[in-house]
XYZ file of C-alpha atoms in Angstrom:
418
model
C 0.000 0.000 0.000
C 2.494 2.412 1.175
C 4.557 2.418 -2.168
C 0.837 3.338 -4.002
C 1.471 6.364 -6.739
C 3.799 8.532 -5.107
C 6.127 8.067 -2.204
C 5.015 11.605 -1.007
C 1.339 9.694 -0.010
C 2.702 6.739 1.837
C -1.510 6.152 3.113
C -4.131 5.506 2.409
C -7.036 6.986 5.310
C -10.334 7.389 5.794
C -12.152 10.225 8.358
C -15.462 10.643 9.140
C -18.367 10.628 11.378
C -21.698 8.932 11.494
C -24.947 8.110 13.350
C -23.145 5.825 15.350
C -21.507 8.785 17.290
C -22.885 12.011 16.492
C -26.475 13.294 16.310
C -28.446 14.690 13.461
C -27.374 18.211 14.833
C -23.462 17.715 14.888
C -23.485 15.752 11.813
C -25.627 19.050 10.039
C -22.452 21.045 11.214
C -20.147 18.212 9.048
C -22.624 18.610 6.333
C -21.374 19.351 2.468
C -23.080 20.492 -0.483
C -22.068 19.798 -4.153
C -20.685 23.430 -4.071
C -18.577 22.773 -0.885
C -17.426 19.537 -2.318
C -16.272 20.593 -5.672
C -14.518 23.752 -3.329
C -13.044 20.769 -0.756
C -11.829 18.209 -3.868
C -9.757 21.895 -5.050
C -8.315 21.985 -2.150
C -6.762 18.674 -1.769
C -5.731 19.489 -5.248
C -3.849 22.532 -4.514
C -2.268 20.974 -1.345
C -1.042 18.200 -3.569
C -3.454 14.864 -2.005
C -3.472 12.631 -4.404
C -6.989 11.138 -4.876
C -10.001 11.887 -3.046
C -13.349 10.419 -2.506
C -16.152 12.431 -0.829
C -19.119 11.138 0.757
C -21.896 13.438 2.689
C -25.404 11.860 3.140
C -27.680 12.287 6.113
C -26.046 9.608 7.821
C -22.264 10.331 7.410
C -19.276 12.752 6.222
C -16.699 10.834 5.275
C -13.115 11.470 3.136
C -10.802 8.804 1.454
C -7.814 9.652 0.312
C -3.866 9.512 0.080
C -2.462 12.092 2.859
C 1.042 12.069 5.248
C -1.328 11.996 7.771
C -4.796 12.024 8.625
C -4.817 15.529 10.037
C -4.903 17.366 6.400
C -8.126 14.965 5.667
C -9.438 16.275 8.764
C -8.397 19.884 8.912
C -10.128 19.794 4.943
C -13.315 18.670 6.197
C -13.532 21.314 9.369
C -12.086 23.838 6.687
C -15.072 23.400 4.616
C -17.416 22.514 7.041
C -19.370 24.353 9.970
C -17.813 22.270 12.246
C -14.605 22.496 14.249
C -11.883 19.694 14.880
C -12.185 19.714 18.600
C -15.832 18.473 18.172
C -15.025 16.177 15.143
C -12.300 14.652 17.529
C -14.909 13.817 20.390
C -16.892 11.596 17.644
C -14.656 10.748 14.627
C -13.023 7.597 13.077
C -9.755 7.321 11.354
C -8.979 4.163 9.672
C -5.768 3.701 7.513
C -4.824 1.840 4.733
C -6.172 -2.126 4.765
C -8.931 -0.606 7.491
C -10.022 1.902 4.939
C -11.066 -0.237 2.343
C -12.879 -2.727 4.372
C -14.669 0.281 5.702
C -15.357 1.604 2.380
C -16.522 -1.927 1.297
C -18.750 -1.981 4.898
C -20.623 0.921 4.295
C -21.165 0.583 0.270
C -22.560 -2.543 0.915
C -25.097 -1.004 3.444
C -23.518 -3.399 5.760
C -22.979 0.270 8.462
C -26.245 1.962 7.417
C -28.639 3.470 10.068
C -31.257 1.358 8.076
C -29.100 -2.107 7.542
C -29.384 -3.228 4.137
C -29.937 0.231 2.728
C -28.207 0.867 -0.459
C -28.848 4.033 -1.331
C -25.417 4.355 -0.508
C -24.200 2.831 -3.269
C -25.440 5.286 -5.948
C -23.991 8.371 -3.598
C -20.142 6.524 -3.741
C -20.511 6.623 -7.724
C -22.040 10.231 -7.834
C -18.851 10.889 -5.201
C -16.570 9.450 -7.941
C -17.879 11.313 -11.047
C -17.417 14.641 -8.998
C -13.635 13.550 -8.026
C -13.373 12.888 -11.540
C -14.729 15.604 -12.588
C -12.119 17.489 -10.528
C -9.110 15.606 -11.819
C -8.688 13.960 -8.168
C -9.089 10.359 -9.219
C -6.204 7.594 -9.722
C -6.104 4.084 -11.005
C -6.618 2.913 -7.327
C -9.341 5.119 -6.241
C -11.431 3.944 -9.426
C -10.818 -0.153 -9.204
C -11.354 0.735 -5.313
C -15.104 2.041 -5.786
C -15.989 -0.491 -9.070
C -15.013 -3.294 -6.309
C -17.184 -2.283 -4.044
C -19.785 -1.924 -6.662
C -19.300 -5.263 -7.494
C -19.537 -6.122 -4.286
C -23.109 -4.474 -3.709
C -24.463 -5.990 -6.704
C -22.935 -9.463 -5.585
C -24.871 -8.741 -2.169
C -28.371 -7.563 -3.626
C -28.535 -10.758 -5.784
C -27.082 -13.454 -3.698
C -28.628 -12.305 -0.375
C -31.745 -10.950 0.649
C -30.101 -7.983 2.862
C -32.049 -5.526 0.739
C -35.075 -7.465 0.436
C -38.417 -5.002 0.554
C -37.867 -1.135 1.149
C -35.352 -0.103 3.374
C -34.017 3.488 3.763
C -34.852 6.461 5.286
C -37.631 6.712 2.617
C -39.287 3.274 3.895
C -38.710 4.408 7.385
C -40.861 7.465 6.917
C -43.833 5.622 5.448
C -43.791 3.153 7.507
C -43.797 5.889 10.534
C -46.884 7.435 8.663
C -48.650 4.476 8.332
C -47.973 2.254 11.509
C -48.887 6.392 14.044
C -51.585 8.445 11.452
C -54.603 7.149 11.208
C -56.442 7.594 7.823
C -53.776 8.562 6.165
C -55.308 7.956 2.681
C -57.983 10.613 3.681
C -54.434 13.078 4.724
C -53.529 16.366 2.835
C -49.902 15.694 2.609
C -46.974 18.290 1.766
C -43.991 17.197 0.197
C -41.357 19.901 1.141
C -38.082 18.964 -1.372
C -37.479 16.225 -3.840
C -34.379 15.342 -4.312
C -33.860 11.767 -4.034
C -34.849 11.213 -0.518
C -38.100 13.342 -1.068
C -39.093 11.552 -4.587
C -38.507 7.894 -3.079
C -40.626 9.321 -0.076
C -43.461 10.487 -2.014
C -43.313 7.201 -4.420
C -43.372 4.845 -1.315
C -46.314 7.181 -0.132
C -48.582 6.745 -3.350
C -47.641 3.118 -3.214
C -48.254 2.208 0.445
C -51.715 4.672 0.846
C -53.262 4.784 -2.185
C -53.076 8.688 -1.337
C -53.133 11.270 -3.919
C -53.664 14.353 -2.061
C -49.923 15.132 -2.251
C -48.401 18.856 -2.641
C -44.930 19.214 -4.172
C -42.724 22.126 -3.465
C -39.212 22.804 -4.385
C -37.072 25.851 -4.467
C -36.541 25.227 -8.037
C -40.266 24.860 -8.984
C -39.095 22.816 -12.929
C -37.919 20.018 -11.049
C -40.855 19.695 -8.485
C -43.056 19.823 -12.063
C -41.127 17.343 -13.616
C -41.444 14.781 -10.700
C -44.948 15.733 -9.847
C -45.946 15.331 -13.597
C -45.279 11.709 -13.523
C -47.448 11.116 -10.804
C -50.112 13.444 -11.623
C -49.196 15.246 -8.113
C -50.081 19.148 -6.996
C -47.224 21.679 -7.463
C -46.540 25.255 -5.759
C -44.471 27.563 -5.371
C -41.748 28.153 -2.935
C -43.861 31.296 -1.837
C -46.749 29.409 -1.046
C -44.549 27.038 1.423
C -46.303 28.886 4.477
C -50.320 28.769 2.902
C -49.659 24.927 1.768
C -48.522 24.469 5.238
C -51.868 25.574 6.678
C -53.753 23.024 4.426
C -51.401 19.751 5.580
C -51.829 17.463 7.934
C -48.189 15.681 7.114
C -45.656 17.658 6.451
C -42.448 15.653 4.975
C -38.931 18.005 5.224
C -36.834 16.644 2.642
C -34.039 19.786 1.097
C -30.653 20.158 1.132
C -30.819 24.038 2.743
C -28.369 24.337 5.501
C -30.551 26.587 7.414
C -34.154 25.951 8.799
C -36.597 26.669 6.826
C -39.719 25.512 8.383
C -39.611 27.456 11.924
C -43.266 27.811 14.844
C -43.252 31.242 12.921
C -45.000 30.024 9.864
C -46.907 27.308 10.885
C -50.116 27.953 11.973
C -52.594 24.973 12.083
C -55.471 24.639 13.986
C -55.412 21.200 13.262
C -53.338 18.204 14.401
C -50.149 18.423 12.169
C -47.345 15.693 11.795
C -43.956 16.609 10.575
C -41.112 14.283 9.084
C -37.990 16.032 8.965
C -35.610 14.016 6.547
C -32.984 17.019 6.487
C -29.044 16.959 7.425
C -28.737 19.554 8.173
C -31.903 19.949 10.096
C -34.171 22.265 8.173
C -37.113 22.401 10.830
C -36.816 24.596 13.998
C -36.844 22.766 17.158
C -39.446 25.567 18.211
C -42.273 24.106 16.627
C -42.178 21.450 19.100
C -43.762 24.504 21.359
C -46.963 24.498 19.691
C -49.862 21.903 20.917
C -50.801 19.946 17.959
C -47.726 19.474 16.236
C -45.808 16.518 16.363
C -42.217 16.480 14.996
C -40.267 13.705 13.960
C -36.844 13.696 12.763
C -34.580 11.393 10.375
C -32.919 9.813 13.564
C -36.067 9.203 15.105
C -37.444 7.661 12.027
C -34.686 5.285 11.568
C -34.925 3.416 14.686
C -37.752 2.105 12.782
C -37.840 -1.678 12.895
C -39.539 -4.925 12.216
C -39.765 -8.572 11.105
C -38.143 -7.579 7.777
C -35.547 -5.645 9.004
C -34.996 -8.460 11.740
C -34.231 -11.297 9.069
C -32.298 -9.198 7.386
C -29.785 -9.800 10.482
C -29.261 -13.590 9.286
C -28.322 -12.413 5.907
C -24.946 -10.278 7.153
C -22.681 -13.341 7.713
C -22.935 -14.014 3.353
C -22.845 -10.450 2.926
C -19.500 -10.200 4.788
C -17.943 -13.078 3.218
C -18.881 -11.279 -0.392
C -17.073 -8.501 0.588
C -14.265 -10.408 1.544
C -13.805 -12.168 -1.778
C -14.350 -8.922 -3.206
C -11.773 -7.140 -1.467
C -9.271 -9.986 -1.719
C -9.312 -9.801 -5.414
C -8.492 -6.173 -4.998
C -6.036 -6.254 -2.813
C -4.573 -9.236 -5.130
C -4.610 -6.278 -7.640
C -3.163 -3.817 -4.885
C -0.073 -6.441 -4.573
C 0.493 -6.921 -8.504
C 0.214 -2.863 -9.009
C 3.025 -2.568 -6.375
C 5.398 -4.657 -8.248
C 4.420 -4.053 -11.915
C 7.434 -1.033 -12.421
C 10.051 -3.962 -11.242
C 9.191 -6.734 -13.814
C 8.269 -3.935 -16.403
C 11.808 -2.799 -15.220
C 13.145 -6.154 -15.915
C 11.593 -6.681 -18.923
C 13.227 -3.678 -20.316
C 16.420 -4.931 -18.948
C 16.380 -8.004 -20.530
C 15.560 -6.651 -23.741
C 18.546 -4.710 -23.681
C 20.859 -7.289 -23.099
C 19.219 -9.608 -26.032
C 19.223 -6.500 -28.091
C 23.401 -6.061 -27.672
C 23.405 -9.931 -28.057
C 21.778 -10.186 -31.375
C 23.385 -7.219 -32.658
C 27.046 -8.993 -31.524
C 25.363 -12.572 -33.306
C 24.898 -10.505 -36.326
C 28.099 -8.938 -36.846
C 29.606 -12.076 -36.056
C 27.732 -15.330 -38.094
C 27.098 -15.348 -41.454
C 23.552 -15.832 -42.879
C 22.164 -14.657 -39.256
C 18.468 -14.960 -39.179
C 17.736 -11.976 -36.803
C 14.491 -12.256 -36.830
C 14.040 -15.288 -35.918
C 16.325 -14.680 -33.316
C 14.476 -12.084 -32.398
C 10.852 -13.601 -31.784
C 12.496 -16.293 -30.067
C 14.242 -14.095 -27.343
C 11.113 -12.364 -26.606
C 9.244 -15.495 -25.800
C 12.012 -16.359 -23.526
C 11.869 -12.644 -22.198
C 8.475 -13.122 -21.840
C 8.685 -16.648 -20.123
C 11.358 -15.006 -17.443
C 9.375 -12.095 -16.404
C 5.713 -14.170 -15.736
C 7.923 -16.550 -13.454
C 9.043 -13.600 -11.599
C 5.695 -11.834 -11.606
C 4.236 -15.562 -10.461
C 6.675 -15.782 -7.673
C 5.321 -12.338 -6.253
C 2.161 -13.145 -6.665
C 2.894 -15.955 -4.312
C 1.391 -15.438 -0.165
C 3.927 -16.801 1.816
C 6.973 -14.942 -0.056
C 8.020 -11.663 1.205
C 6.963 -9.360 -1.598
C 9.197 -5.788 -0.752
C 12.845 -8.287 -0.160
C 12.128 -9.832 -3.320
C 11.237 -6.713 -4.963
C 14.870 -5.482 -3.720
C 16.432 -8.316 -4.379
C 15.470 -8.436 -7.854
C 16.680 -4.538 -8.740
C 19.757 -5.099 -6.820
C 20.667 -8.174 -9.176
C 19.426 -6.817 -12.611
C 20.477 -2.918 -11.549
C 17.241 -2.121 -12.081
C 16.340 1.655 -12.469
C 12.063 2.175 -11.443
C 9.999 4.843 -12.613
C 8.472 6.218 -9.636
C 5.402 6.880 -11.460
């Protein structure tokens, strides 16, 4: 691992923080937008990280990449972040190297998810990948590192039944509608943001209740009518967040602002009123928790949510892990042949060098020399030479970095660094 890329990266680390550890609150301080992303890959850049791999949902921040040490992951996120290092400290992991992958591989495989067996993940590792790409900050590694665990996931949703039925923080909010509101088919219902969270909410919704009095609203109204279209669904406008409000009786919080946007001062029901906020950061005031007939529920709340399916889905982990760990042998198989590749390219250079003054001294020297023959025949011998080095390498029980010495000491070897 350590000899990955460049010398000036020996690691390879991961930082974050999750549910496990920090609250909705703490991790809405952590939070990143695309914007602060794009500005956070930059960074790296300019400081010279090579690689780096972003995630932020509403269950984790975390970065993966190659650093000296973890402190410049860490002092990128709080950078970029509301949030400073002395509370990151009190609830953050660090895992380096052989620990960072198998955490990768845990939590892309939904294997560490609030909800377990909830791959939503997945898709938000590849969008994370297309931005570092985007932004110039991938490498060979990074890329065979996320198709793995993509593989992986796939592997898991077809050979196990970890994922069976709904499960995400979209399932966990119907099923909190239908298992504490009664009627709900009979329920005005606002739908307050839809990105992906909000649109699988609202899909689950129609699909569990039958209910089509649903409301869409969106900051940017086109994408509210392009969702609500499909569905035949209501649509305001942002403006009209505060008279929809009045009509509801569920409210479901699902944007990306990084302020509150729902506060006690625009809600005014006479009614009883439910809200579901799916936010991180929070984008409901705790203050409307003051008012009498409101009941607010947040995403932490919601995904304590549990039953029979989620129970079985328990049995399941044991062939989920041992996926992964196929998985990630393979890679790390391909870690350990990428680490010696510039030594038997190296050699193979080497040796052609030496047939190269050899046939040109055969040449000069016998009479009716068939060089070319000569020539294909020293290349399959070249050939043969190198795969029983690169097969010896390959090998568990030999010590990979003395041979890899051994064999530049003995041929004078000169390796490319890059």
């Amino acid at each position: 691992m350590k000899n990955y890329h460049l010398s000036r990266h020996p690691s390879f680390y991961a930082v974050g923080l999750s549910y496990k550890k920090a609250d909705a609150a703490l991790r809405g301080k952590f939070s990143l937008d695309i914007p602060k992303i794009d500005a956070l890959i930059l960074d790296a850049k300019s400081q010279g990280i090579d690689g780096m791999l972003v995630i932020s949902t509403c269950n984790r921040t975390e970065l993966f990449g190659f650093a000296q040490h973890p402190y410049q992951l860490i002092k990128l996120l709080c950078h970029h972040t509301e949030g400073t290092v002395e509370e990151f400290q009190d609830v953050a992991y660090v895992h380096k190297n052989h620990d960072a992958i198998s955490h990768l591989f845990k939590v892309g495989t939904g294997l560490d998810s609030q909800i377990l067996g909830d791959f939503e993940i997945i898709s938000q590792i590849k969008q994370s990948f297309y931005r570092s790409k985007k932004n110039e900050m991938t490498n060979p590694f990074l890329e065979r590192l996320c198709n793995s665990v993509l593989q992986a996931s796939k592997r898991i949703k077809n050979e196990t039944e970890l994922s069976s039925g709904a499960t995400s923080v979209a399932f966990a909010s119907v099923k909190y509608i239908l298992d504490k509101i009664p009627n709900v088919k009979d329920k005005n219902i606002l739908l307050f943001g839809t990105g992906k969270i909000g649109r699988n909410t609202c899909e689950n919704l129609i699909k569990h209740t039958g209910n089509n009095h649903i409301t869409l609203i969106n900051r940017t109204k086109e994408k509210a009518e392009a969702f609500g279209t499909k569905f035949q669904l209501s649509v305001k406008d942002f403006g009209e967040l505060q008279t929809e409000i009045r009509k509801c009786d569920v409210l479901v919080v699902a944007t990306g602002g990084q302020l509150p946007t729902v506060s006690k001062a625009i809600v005014h029901n006479k009614k009883p009123l439910w809200i579901l906020d799916l936010s991180i950061p929070k984008n409901v005031a705790d203050d409307v928790m003051e008012l009498d007939n409101v009941t607010l529920v947040h995403l932490d709340q919601l995904s304590q949510v549990t039953d029979e399916t989620l129970e079985r889905r328990k049995k399941f982990v044991p062939h989920a892990e041992r996926i992964n760990y196929e998985v990630k042998k393979e890679f790390v198989q391909w870690l350990e042949t990428r680490k010696f590749a510039p030594v038997i390219k190296a050699l193979k250079e080497k040796l052609k060098t030496l047939k190269e003054e050899e046939l040109d001294f055969h040449a000069k020297k016998v009479q009716d020399f068939d060089s070319e023959q000569a020539d294909l025949v020293s290349d399959r011998i070249i050939q043969k030479i190198t795969k029983q080095f690169a097969n010896h390498l390959k090998r568990s029980e030999v010590d990979t970095e003395e041979s890899l010495q051994l064999i530049q000491q003995v041929f004078q070897l000169e390796i490319n660094p890059e």
